[in-house]
């Protein structure tokens, strides 16, 4: 009982809303994250408020409940109200019991029995006439136990009924929602995001489940407690009730003011950290640039400024949190003082209405009522969230579907011939109504004939197929089947008679047999085999170890393209359709597979009406009719020969493909990068007999074609890199967990040592915490003394004593407030300084690592930034504040137990024996709920997989009319969790009941024993109360402290990560002061027999015996195909990496032994995509030399040399113009010239130009090229370029092939050789 509200006295004040889940009140957690979440919650709340109309009504929320659910919920609500009255009743009993104790105390006092004499002598204890205390207390004990059992029963009923009805309703909602999604028309999917739908299916329905489950009955229970408490208060004494209630506005105000400050500080803190994060992100994404220009110190300084702001705000925030907490306790103790002072006054002035029992009943009832209201609000919030989530879900369920595949209506003809006609069909997709796709399409397909649709991409061929399946309806015109408008036919019947094989067939993650079975429900195994034979798939399936039971993997990933395609054909044939639609069924296949699949298709077409769409025209020459599409209408139709003589659309397409050999040559010259690729392609072309290019190339000019080639090149690069990544991930998948475990063990002393400079703050903080912990023990002594004072029969004396004791409550309230403020400042300061220190050190260690370290996917920039943000702030939880909480808890426990043992050791032993049971009962309750949530999540994952598979491949599901099959699979996967939650519901109810009732039994045991002690004169009741309250308060206080403690486990892992980073020794240390600085550097560079592989790809040899020399003032150009090692050589010179074998020399010195920062300061680099920082143009140019302050004259000088000065002068802000993130405000050419100016500012001896103009258009290129030519004068220069025109006037041109130099010389010398260089130049010239 008392625990309940004292518990809340402690835990509520800072923010009553958050008391829902035990004690995890964000206000207490010394960590940025919770507030962030709080922020988000507030934002969400705001969103909810703005979209109030987007919320279903409270009754509508239960719209899918049947009569049984309603009955269950009514029973649950009645039980909840009954449960809510339990605690107030306990208080009434407690008041009555206190009165009995006081009466006995007075009787003893009156008869002036010298209790201590009796206690110490062996004579028997005199019985007091008319008062059998043991019998009285036994009666009370029975009441307690009775209420306790009633509470178990009603708690079990209330939670059981609500969880059961919630499980039933949620299962119903899930099925209806999934059914509704699968039967929507396609237009709806075009405008809905697939990901959103799956979120709705899982998260939103989980939210609804939470809102209609036990949260409601617990809210009702707490609300009933609130009402009963206040009512009991007014019944027993309205004056005192009003006085106590008058304090509550103060408490509420302090919480409100605290949370306003907290919100503003949190926002400021998050902003400061976000800025620091942005700096870190900018630096880490541009780490090569930073390192090349020795910008690490500048980066650290910039990062530090933002951290300092965050630190200042953080300290203020910590003080705010603790002050709010302290003030809440201050008000609370003040309320105790006021009520006992006024209560005593009333017992004197209105003897007949007030006695000590009544004062306690009123006080505790009102307090309990107030705190129950605080605890109820979070439960109400989850109901509100459920109403918001239900809005979208219920909207989809009840939405009218334009084309409903589940509809029973519609004509189902007995016989189907398969004559199709499109009459003046106009159509545009609902998601893009302004784009006309079909423009008066007229087309007739005779029964049993094959018609082929050809035309360029986007002319409406695939759309006609989708309209025929009624995925959409035409805007105008009609489509008929055997003379009937297909809109009058039953949708499911129509789709069942159509077989579709598309370009990329979707198989479901099940066996081959099941995939074929999706073609038609109830198909036999022999029919499956027959379909497989017809599709030329039987042979390869028979060779598989599991044959037809082979799992095909997600989307059929275990099979090759040709195998998938043949299974898709078998699936289409399984339904023996009258109409067969083939949408580019072979375009994605290689030659070998294509011929097999084509044979299967030709077999399948026999005797069926077939519509074929194909880009490879060779595959459709045998069609009965070929229809040429252009701009959404048929412009010509006839056989292959007829159309060839017409010389229209079809003829031009055929001619283009026939010449694809020539096209190929042109393409192959687009860029020497694709040479090797093209060699392979050319071989393929000959195999294919000239039909290489699968997609129709429209008549286009060569530049267009080259552009297409370029895009193909990048996409193939992307694909291969994606492949690589997935492979890497696969490989690393297994090792990832192991890596996680490989964190070094960190002793706690080392974590504490981090806070060493702040030891004084921590010391004073711990002293304050110790005092704060002692407050409650002292409080229980005063409390017992006040009740004891009522044995005094003289009103004068009694008033004096109680007034004095009430004043002591006030003293305690002040001590509590002061100690909280001191703790806030001391631990806030030590924690925030530590966070700042760790972030700074971590960031410093990050930018110290060599570049190879960043290549490792474990050190992806996203991962590093997240760690930088969270690890430091989590460690803070393991030092200062953690020690404070620990000290407070230890002091509370120690003082309480000492006091309890001093006053009444026998009773204390009993109480201590009971405490573990109370703790265990609460732990079981929390554990069972957590376990249940986890198990539910696991079970729902399978359902989630099915729903994702169905929704993502909705077109396939719809064309196979498999919606119902998927709904059944989905329902079946939900069966497990549903049955599980029904069987678990009574168990959760029971554990909830046990947790609720332990207190009643505890009180019964303690006071029965106390009565026996008093009856036998071992003690008096004042000592009983002191012992009882001191242990109880201590237990509650410790429970609360533990729950507030930041997660120590997380802090430890974070500490391990940070120490691992801080202890990581870079292979190439940018901060190192070792190495020689040459007094004069001319710029002679030599690479001698270098072998190199990238650390993350040790299997790929990049340089293999690379040797090259460039003398002072010479310009060396490196040319060669992509990936041959040109850029790598520059990175080795910058010492981003070190070679495995061989040496790089600068002026005859091995670069490994030169001072690193000095070496880099002599090199100026301009790369293909220069990275600028988010600051002004002047600052970006100054960045070129970070070793000194670059003057404005020098900046302008460099800008003039880079040919950009006039452009900058014409800007409104001139050199102070901000360039935006990564230079986004500037064009490519402008960025490039600023990068050149940046490189020139440092006046480098060696200039490195890595494709500095390749990304520019012709106009910019000329300007930048001129700037580069000027910059090269008098310097050693190494150029990498793909456009060979830009390097013709270099002193030496070196051609690199497979990681070595294969030829070198001047432009004319190399052309005369007619070797590699000659081939590259020719390829480009003809291009």
mmCIF file of C-alpha atoms in Angstrom, residues 243-456:
data_model
loop_
_atom_site.group_PDB
_atom_site.id
_atom_site.type_symbol
_atom_site.label_atom_id
_atom_site.label_comp_id
_atom_site.label_asym_id
_atom_site.label_seq_id
_atom_site.Cartn_x
_atom_site.Cartn_y
_atom_site.Cartn_z
ATOM 1 C CA UNK A 243 -5.748 21.140 2.485
ATOM 2 C CA UNK A 244 -3.782 18.197 1.054
ATOM 3 C CA UNK A 245 -5.221 18.700 -2.424
ATOM 4 C CA UNK A 246 -4.129 22.332 -2.296
ATOM 5 C CA UNK A 247 -0.502 21.165 -2.523
ATOM 6 C CA UNK A 248 -1.028 19.259 -5.758
ATOM 7 C CA UNK A 249 -1.113 22.314 -8.074
ATOM 8 C CA UNK A 250 2.342 23.218 -6.754
ATOM 9 C CA UNK A 251 3.627 19.744 -7.547
ATOM 10 C CA UNK A 252 2.093 19.822 -11.020
ATOM 11 C CA UNK A 253 3.507 23.299 -11.673
ATOM 12 C CA UNK A 254 7.019 22.267 -10.635
ATOM 13 C CA UNK A 255 6.875 19.273 -12.974
ATOM 14 C CA UNK A 256 5.527 21.408 -15.828
ATOM 15 C CA UNK A 257 8.165 24.116 -15.423
ATOM 16 C CA UNK A 258 10.870 21.456 -15.114
ATOM 17 C CA UNK A 259 9.790 19.709 -18.282
ATOM 18 C CA UNK A 260 9.606 22.992 -20.230
ATOM 19 C CA UNK A 261 13.213 23.785 -19.285
ATOM 20 C CA UNK A 262 14.193 20.217 -19.938
ATOM 21 C CA UNK A 263 12.663 20.277 -23.417
ATOM 22 C CA UNK A 264 14.446 23.506 -24.345
ATOM 23 C CA UNK A 265 17.810 22.290 -23.008
ATOM 24 C CA UNK A 266 17.370 18.958 -24.741
ATOM 25 C CA UNK A 267 16.687 20.706 -28.043
ATOM 26 C CA UNK A 268 19.754 22.899 -27.611
ATOM 27 C CA UNK A 269 21.898 19.921 -26.654
ATOM 28 C CA UNK A 270 20.698 17.872 -29.589
ATOM 29 C CA UNK A 271 21.322 20.810 -31.925
ATOM 30 C CA UNK A 272 24.870 21.219 -30.633
ATOM 31 C CA UNK A 273 25.553 17.496 -30.962
ATOM 32 C CA UNK A 274 23.954 17.462 -34.399
ATOM 33 C CA UNK A 275 26.328 20.259 -35.455
ATOM 34 C CA UNK A 276 29.286 18.356 -34.063
ATOM 35 C CA UNK A 277 27.991 15.264 -35.864
ATOM 36 C CA UNK A 278 27.730 17.224 -39.109
ATOM 37 C CA UNK A 279 31.347 18.369 -38.727
ATOM 38 C CA UNK A 280 32.441 14.790 -38.070
ATOM 39 C CA UNK A 281 30.463 13.555 -41.062
ATOM 40 C CA UNK A 282 31.912 16.207 -43.357
ATOM 41 C CA UNK A 283 35.458 15.407 -42.218
ATOM 42 C CA UNK A 284 35.116 11.618 -42.363
ATOM 43 C CA UNK A 285 33.441 11.558 -45.784
ATOM 44 C CA UNK A 286 36.260 13.756 -47.104
ATOM 45 C CA UNK A 287 39.002 12.007 -45.143
ATOM 46 C CA UNK A 288 41.332 11.722 -48.155
ATOM 47 C CA UNK A 289 41.143 15.459 -48.783
ATOM 48 C CA UNK A 290 41.627 16.233 -45.088
ATOM 49 C CA UNK A 291 44.689 14.019 -44.876
ATOM 50 C CA UNK A 292 46.172 15.240 -48.145
ATOM 51 C CA UNK A 293 45.983 18.849 -46.949
ATOM 52 C CA UNK A 294 47.027 18.079 -43.349
ATOM 53 C CA UNK A 295 43.702 19.439 -42.116
ATOM 54 C CA UNK A 296 43.331 17.197 -39.058
ATOM 55 C CA UNK A 297 44.043 19.895 -36.451
ATOM 56 C CA UNK A 298 41.602 22.307 -38.084
ATOM 57 C CA UNK A 299 38.956 19.562 -38.055
ATOM 58 C CA UNK A 300 39.544 18.845 -34.367
ATOM 59 C CA UNK A 301 39.263 22.522 -33.438
ATOM 60 C CA UNK A 302 35.985 22.874 -35.336
ATOM 61 C CA UNK A 303 34.592 19.726 -33.720
ATOM 62 C CA UNK A 304 35.671 20.878 -30.270
ATOM 63 C CA UNK A 305 33.773 24.176 -30.498
ATOM 64 C CA UNK A 306 30.462 22.366 -31.014
ATOM 65 C CA UNK A 307 31.204 19.846 -28.258
ATOM 66 C CA UNK A 308 31.841 22.694 -25.822
ATOM 67 C CA UNK A 309 28.371 24.133 -26.522
ATOM 68 C CA UNK A 310 26.812 20.737 -25.952
ATOM 69 C CA UNK A 311 28.739 20.331 -22.692
ATOM 70 C CA UNK A 312 27.468 23.634 -21.294
ATOM 71 C CA UNK A 313 23.864 22.819 -22.137
ATOM 72 C CA UNK A 314 24.286 19.297 -20.771
ATOM 73 C CA UNK A 315 25.329 20.572 -17.346
ATOM 74 C CA UNK A 316 22.302 22.883 -17.239
ATOM 75 C CA UNK A 317 20.102 19.982 -18.230
ATOM 76 C CA UNK A 318 21.459 17.748 -15.472
ATOM 77 C CA UNK A 319 20.838 20.509 -12.903
ATOM 78 C CA UNK A 320 17.280 20.986 -14.209
ATOM 79 C CA UNK A 321 16.456 17.293 -13.942
ATOM 80 C CA UNK A 322 17.778 17.021 -10.407
ATOM 81 C CA UNK A 323 16.220 20.292 -9.270
ATOM 82 C CA UNK A 324 12.828 19.151 -10.539
ATOM 83 C CA UNK A 325 13.284 15.888 -8.681
ATOM 84 C CA UNK A 326 14.442 17.660 -5.525
ATOM 85 C CA UNK A 327 11.602 20.151 -5.697
ATOM 86 C CA UNK A 328 9.082 17.342 -6.022
ATOM 87 C CA UNK A 329 10.454 15.749 -2.839
ATOM 88 C CA UNK A 330 10.515 19.190 -1.204
ATOM 89 C CA UNK A 331 6.810 19.688 -1.942
ATOM 90 C CA UNK A 332 6.031 16.167 -0.826
ATOM 91 C CA UNK A 333 7.735 16.471 2.546
ATOM 92 C CA UNK A 334 6.103 19.878 2.874
ATOM 93 C CA UNK A 335 2.744 18.205 2.322
ATOM 94 C CA UNK A 336 3.557 15.717 5.110
ATOM 95 C CA UNK A 337 4.435 18.582 7.442
ATOM 96 C CA UNK A 338 1.297 20.538 6.601
ATOM 97 C CA UNK A 339 -1.103 17.622 6.866
ATOM 98 C CA UNK A 340 0.254 16.333 10.169
ATOM 99 C CA UNK A 341 0.337 19.784 11.696
ATOM 100 C CA UNK A 342 -3.196 20.576 10.534
ATOM 101 C CA UNK A 343 -4.383 17.008 11.239
ATOM 102 C CA UNK A 344 -3.185 17.227 14.869
ATOM 103 C CA UNK A 345 -4.913 20.591 15.190
ATOM 104 C CA UNK A 346 -8.169 19.015 13.943
ATOM 105 C CA UNK A 347 -7.872 16.064 16.380
ATOM 106 C CA UNK A 348 -7.873 18.646 19.181
ATOM 107 C CA UNK A 349 -10.495 21.042 17.796
ATOM 108 C CA UNK A 350 -12.903 18.462 16.327
ATOM 109 C CA UNK A 351 -12.334 15.478 18.559
ATOM 110 C CA UNK A 352 -15.501 13.724 17.449
ATOM 111 C CA UNK A 353 -14.638 13.901 13.710
ATOM 112 C CA UNK A 354 -10.867 13.398 13.651
ATOM 113 C CA UNK A 355 -8.435 10.985 15.238
ATOM 114 C CA UNK A 356 -4.951 9.835 14.157
ATOM 115 C CA UNK A 357 -6.393 6.908 12.157
ATOM 116 C CA UNK A 358 -8.582 9.260 10.151
ATOM 117 C CA UNK A 359 -5.714 11.664 9.514
ATOM 118 C CA UNK A 360 -3.647 8.799 8.071
ATOM 119 C CA UNK A 361 -6.563 7.444 6.026
ATOM 120 C CA UNK A 362 -7.248 10.851 4.497
ATOM 121 C CA UNK A 363 -3.608 11.607 3.828
ATOM 122 C CA UNK A 364 -2.730 8.293 2.233
ATOM 123 C CA UNK A 365 -5.996 7.971 0.253
ATOM 124 C CA UNK A 366 -5.656 11.388 -1.351
ATOM 125 C CA UNK A 367 -1.990 10.846 -2.125
ATOM 126 C CA UNK A 368 -2.639 7.398 -3.570
ATOM 127 C CA UNK A 369 -5.464 8.816 -5.705
ATOM 128 C CA UNK A 370 -3.285 11.586 -7.096
ATOM 129 C CA UNK A 371 -0.437 9.267 -7.999
ATOM 130 C CA UNK A 372 -2.736 6.682 -9.557
ATOM 131 C CA UNK A 373 -3.906 9.370 -11.937
ATOM 132 C CA UNK A 374 -0.276 10.062 -12.873
ATOM 133 C CA UNK A 375 0.349 6.379 -13.522
ATOM 134 C CA UNK A 376 -2.810 6.082 -15.623
ATOM 135 C CA UNK A 377 -1.860 8.647 -18.279
ATOM 136 C CA UNK A 378 0.722 6.576 -20.207
ATOM 137 C CA UNK A 379 -1.852 3.805 -20.598
ATOM 138 C CA UNK A 380 -4.216 6.345 -22.058
ATOM 139 C CA UNK A 381 -1.475 7.443 -24.466
ATOM 140 C CA UNK A 382 -1.168 3.946 -25.915
ATOM 141 C CA UNK A 383 -4.934 3.961 -26.535
ATOM 142 C CA UNK A 384 -4.528 7.272 -28.403
ATOM 143 C CA UNK A 385 -1.665 5.805 -30.459
ATOM 144 C CA UNK A 386 -3.869 2.841 -31.309
ATOM 145 C CA UNK A 387 -6.610 5.178 -32.519
ATOM 146 C CA UNK A 388 -4.152 6.937 -34.838
ATOM 147 C CA UNK A 389 -2.781 3.635 -36.179
ATOM 148 C CA UNK A 390 -6.302 2.266 -36.661
ATOM 149 C CA UNK A 391 -7.268 5.194 -38.871
ATOM 150 C CA UNK A 392 -5.145 4.120 -41.849
ATOM 151 C CA UNK A 393 -5.647 0.389 -41.283
ATOM 152 C CA UNK A 394 -9.432 0.584 -41.016
ATOM 153 C CA UNK A 395 -9.531 2.952 -44.005
ATOM 154 C CA UNK A 396 -7.883 0.292 -46.203
ATOM 155 C CA UNK A 397 -10.132 -2.477 -44.879
ATOM 156 C CA UNK A 398 -13.310 -0.549 -45.612
ATOM 157 C CA UNK A 399 -12.119 1.002 -48.896
ATOM 158 C CA UNK A 400 -14.311 0.393 -51.937
ATOM 159 C CA UNK A 401 -12.258 -1.529 -54.518
ATOM 160 C CA UNK A 402 -12.714 -0.513 -58.159
ATOM 161 C CA UNK A 403 -11.537 -3.860 -59.554
ATOM 162 C CA UNK A 404 -12.209 -6.431 -56.857
ATOM 163 C CA UNK A 405 -10.745 -9.872 -57.515
ATOM 164 C CA UNK A 406 -12.647 -11.293 -54.536
ATOM 165 C CA UNK A 407 -16.027 -10.189 -55.922
ATOM 166 C CA UNK A 408 -18.499 -12.974 -56.599
ATOM 167 C CA UNK A 409 -20.505 -10.999 -59.203
ATOM 168 C CA UNK A 410 -19.683 -10.960 -62.892
ATOM 169 C CA UNK A 411 -20.511 -13.344 -65.737
ATOM 170 C CA UNK A 412 -18.641 -16.676 -65.982
ATOM 171 C CA UNK A 413 -19.126 -18.134 -69.519
ATOM 172 C CA UNK A 414 -19.143 -21.953 -69.809
ATOM 173 C CA UNK A 415 -16.984 -21.947 -72.908
ATOM 174 C CA UNK A 416 -14.199 -19.634 -73.938
ATOM 175 C CA UNK A 417 -12.930 -19.344 -77.496
ATOM 176 C CA UNK A 418 -10.362 -16.641 -76.846
ATOM 177 C CA UNK A 419 -11.153 -13.881 -79.353
ATOM 178 C CA UNK A 420 -9.832 -10.588 -78.035
ATOM 179 C CA UNK A 421 -10.557 -7.109 -79.332
ATOM 180 C CA UNK A 422 -9.396 -3.675 -78.187
ATOM 181 C CA UNK A 423 -11.830 -0.995 -79.433
ATOM 182 C CA UNK A 424 -10.597 2.621 -79.412
ATOM 183 C CA UNK A 425 -8.880 2.208 -76.047
ATOM 184 C CA UNK A 426 -7.475 5.318 -74.363
ATOM 185 C CA UNK A 427 -5.483 4.935 -71.171
ATOM 186 C CA UNK A 428 -3.141 6.706 -68.762
ATOM 187 C CA UNK A 429 -1.901 5.339 -65.448
ATOM 188 C CA UNK A 430 -3.843 6.746 -62.448
ATOM 189 C CA UNK A 431 -0.552 7.654 -60.772
ATOM 190 C CA UNK A 432 0.466 9.715 -63.854
ATOM 191 C CA UNK A 433 -2.841 10.909 -65.334
ATOM 192 C CA UNK A 434 -1.110 13.571 -67.484
ATOM 193 C CA UNK A 435 0.894 10.987 -69.485
ATOM 194 C CA UNK A 436 -1.217 9.373 -72.236
ATOM 195 C CA UNK A 437 -0.089 5.755 -72.768
ATOM 196 C CA UNK A 438 -2.710 4.370 -75.139
ATOM 197 C CA UNK A 439 -4.211 6.681 -77.706
ATOM 198 C CA UNK A 440 -7.172 5.104 -79.447
ATOM 199 C CA UNK A 441 -5.777 1.564 -79.641
ATOM 200 C CA UNK A 442 -7.637 -0.758 -82.012
ATOM 201 C CA UNK A 443 -6.484 -4.362 -82.202
ATOM 202 C CA UNK A 444 -8.123 -7.715 -82.870
ATOM 203 C CA UNK A 445 -6.691 -11.112 -81.953
ATOM 204 C CA UNK A 446 -8.354 -14.186 -83.458
ATOM 205 C CA UNK A 447 -8.877 -17.330 -81.448
ATOM 206 C CA UNK A 448 -5.882 -19.694 -81.457
ATOM 207 C CA UNK A 449 -3.640 -17.211 -83.291
ATOM 208 C CA UNK A 450 -0.346 -15.663 -82.138
ATOM 209 C CA UNK A 451 0.009 -11.906 -82.363
ATOM 210 C CA UNK A 452 3.292 -10.137 -81.629
ATOM 211 C CA UNK A 453 3.427 -6.546 -80.395
ATOM 212 C CA UNK A 454 6.547 -4.566 -81.314
ATOM 213 C CA UNK A 455 7.581 -0.987 -80.870
ATOM 214 C CA UNK A 456 9.985 1.166 -78.962
#
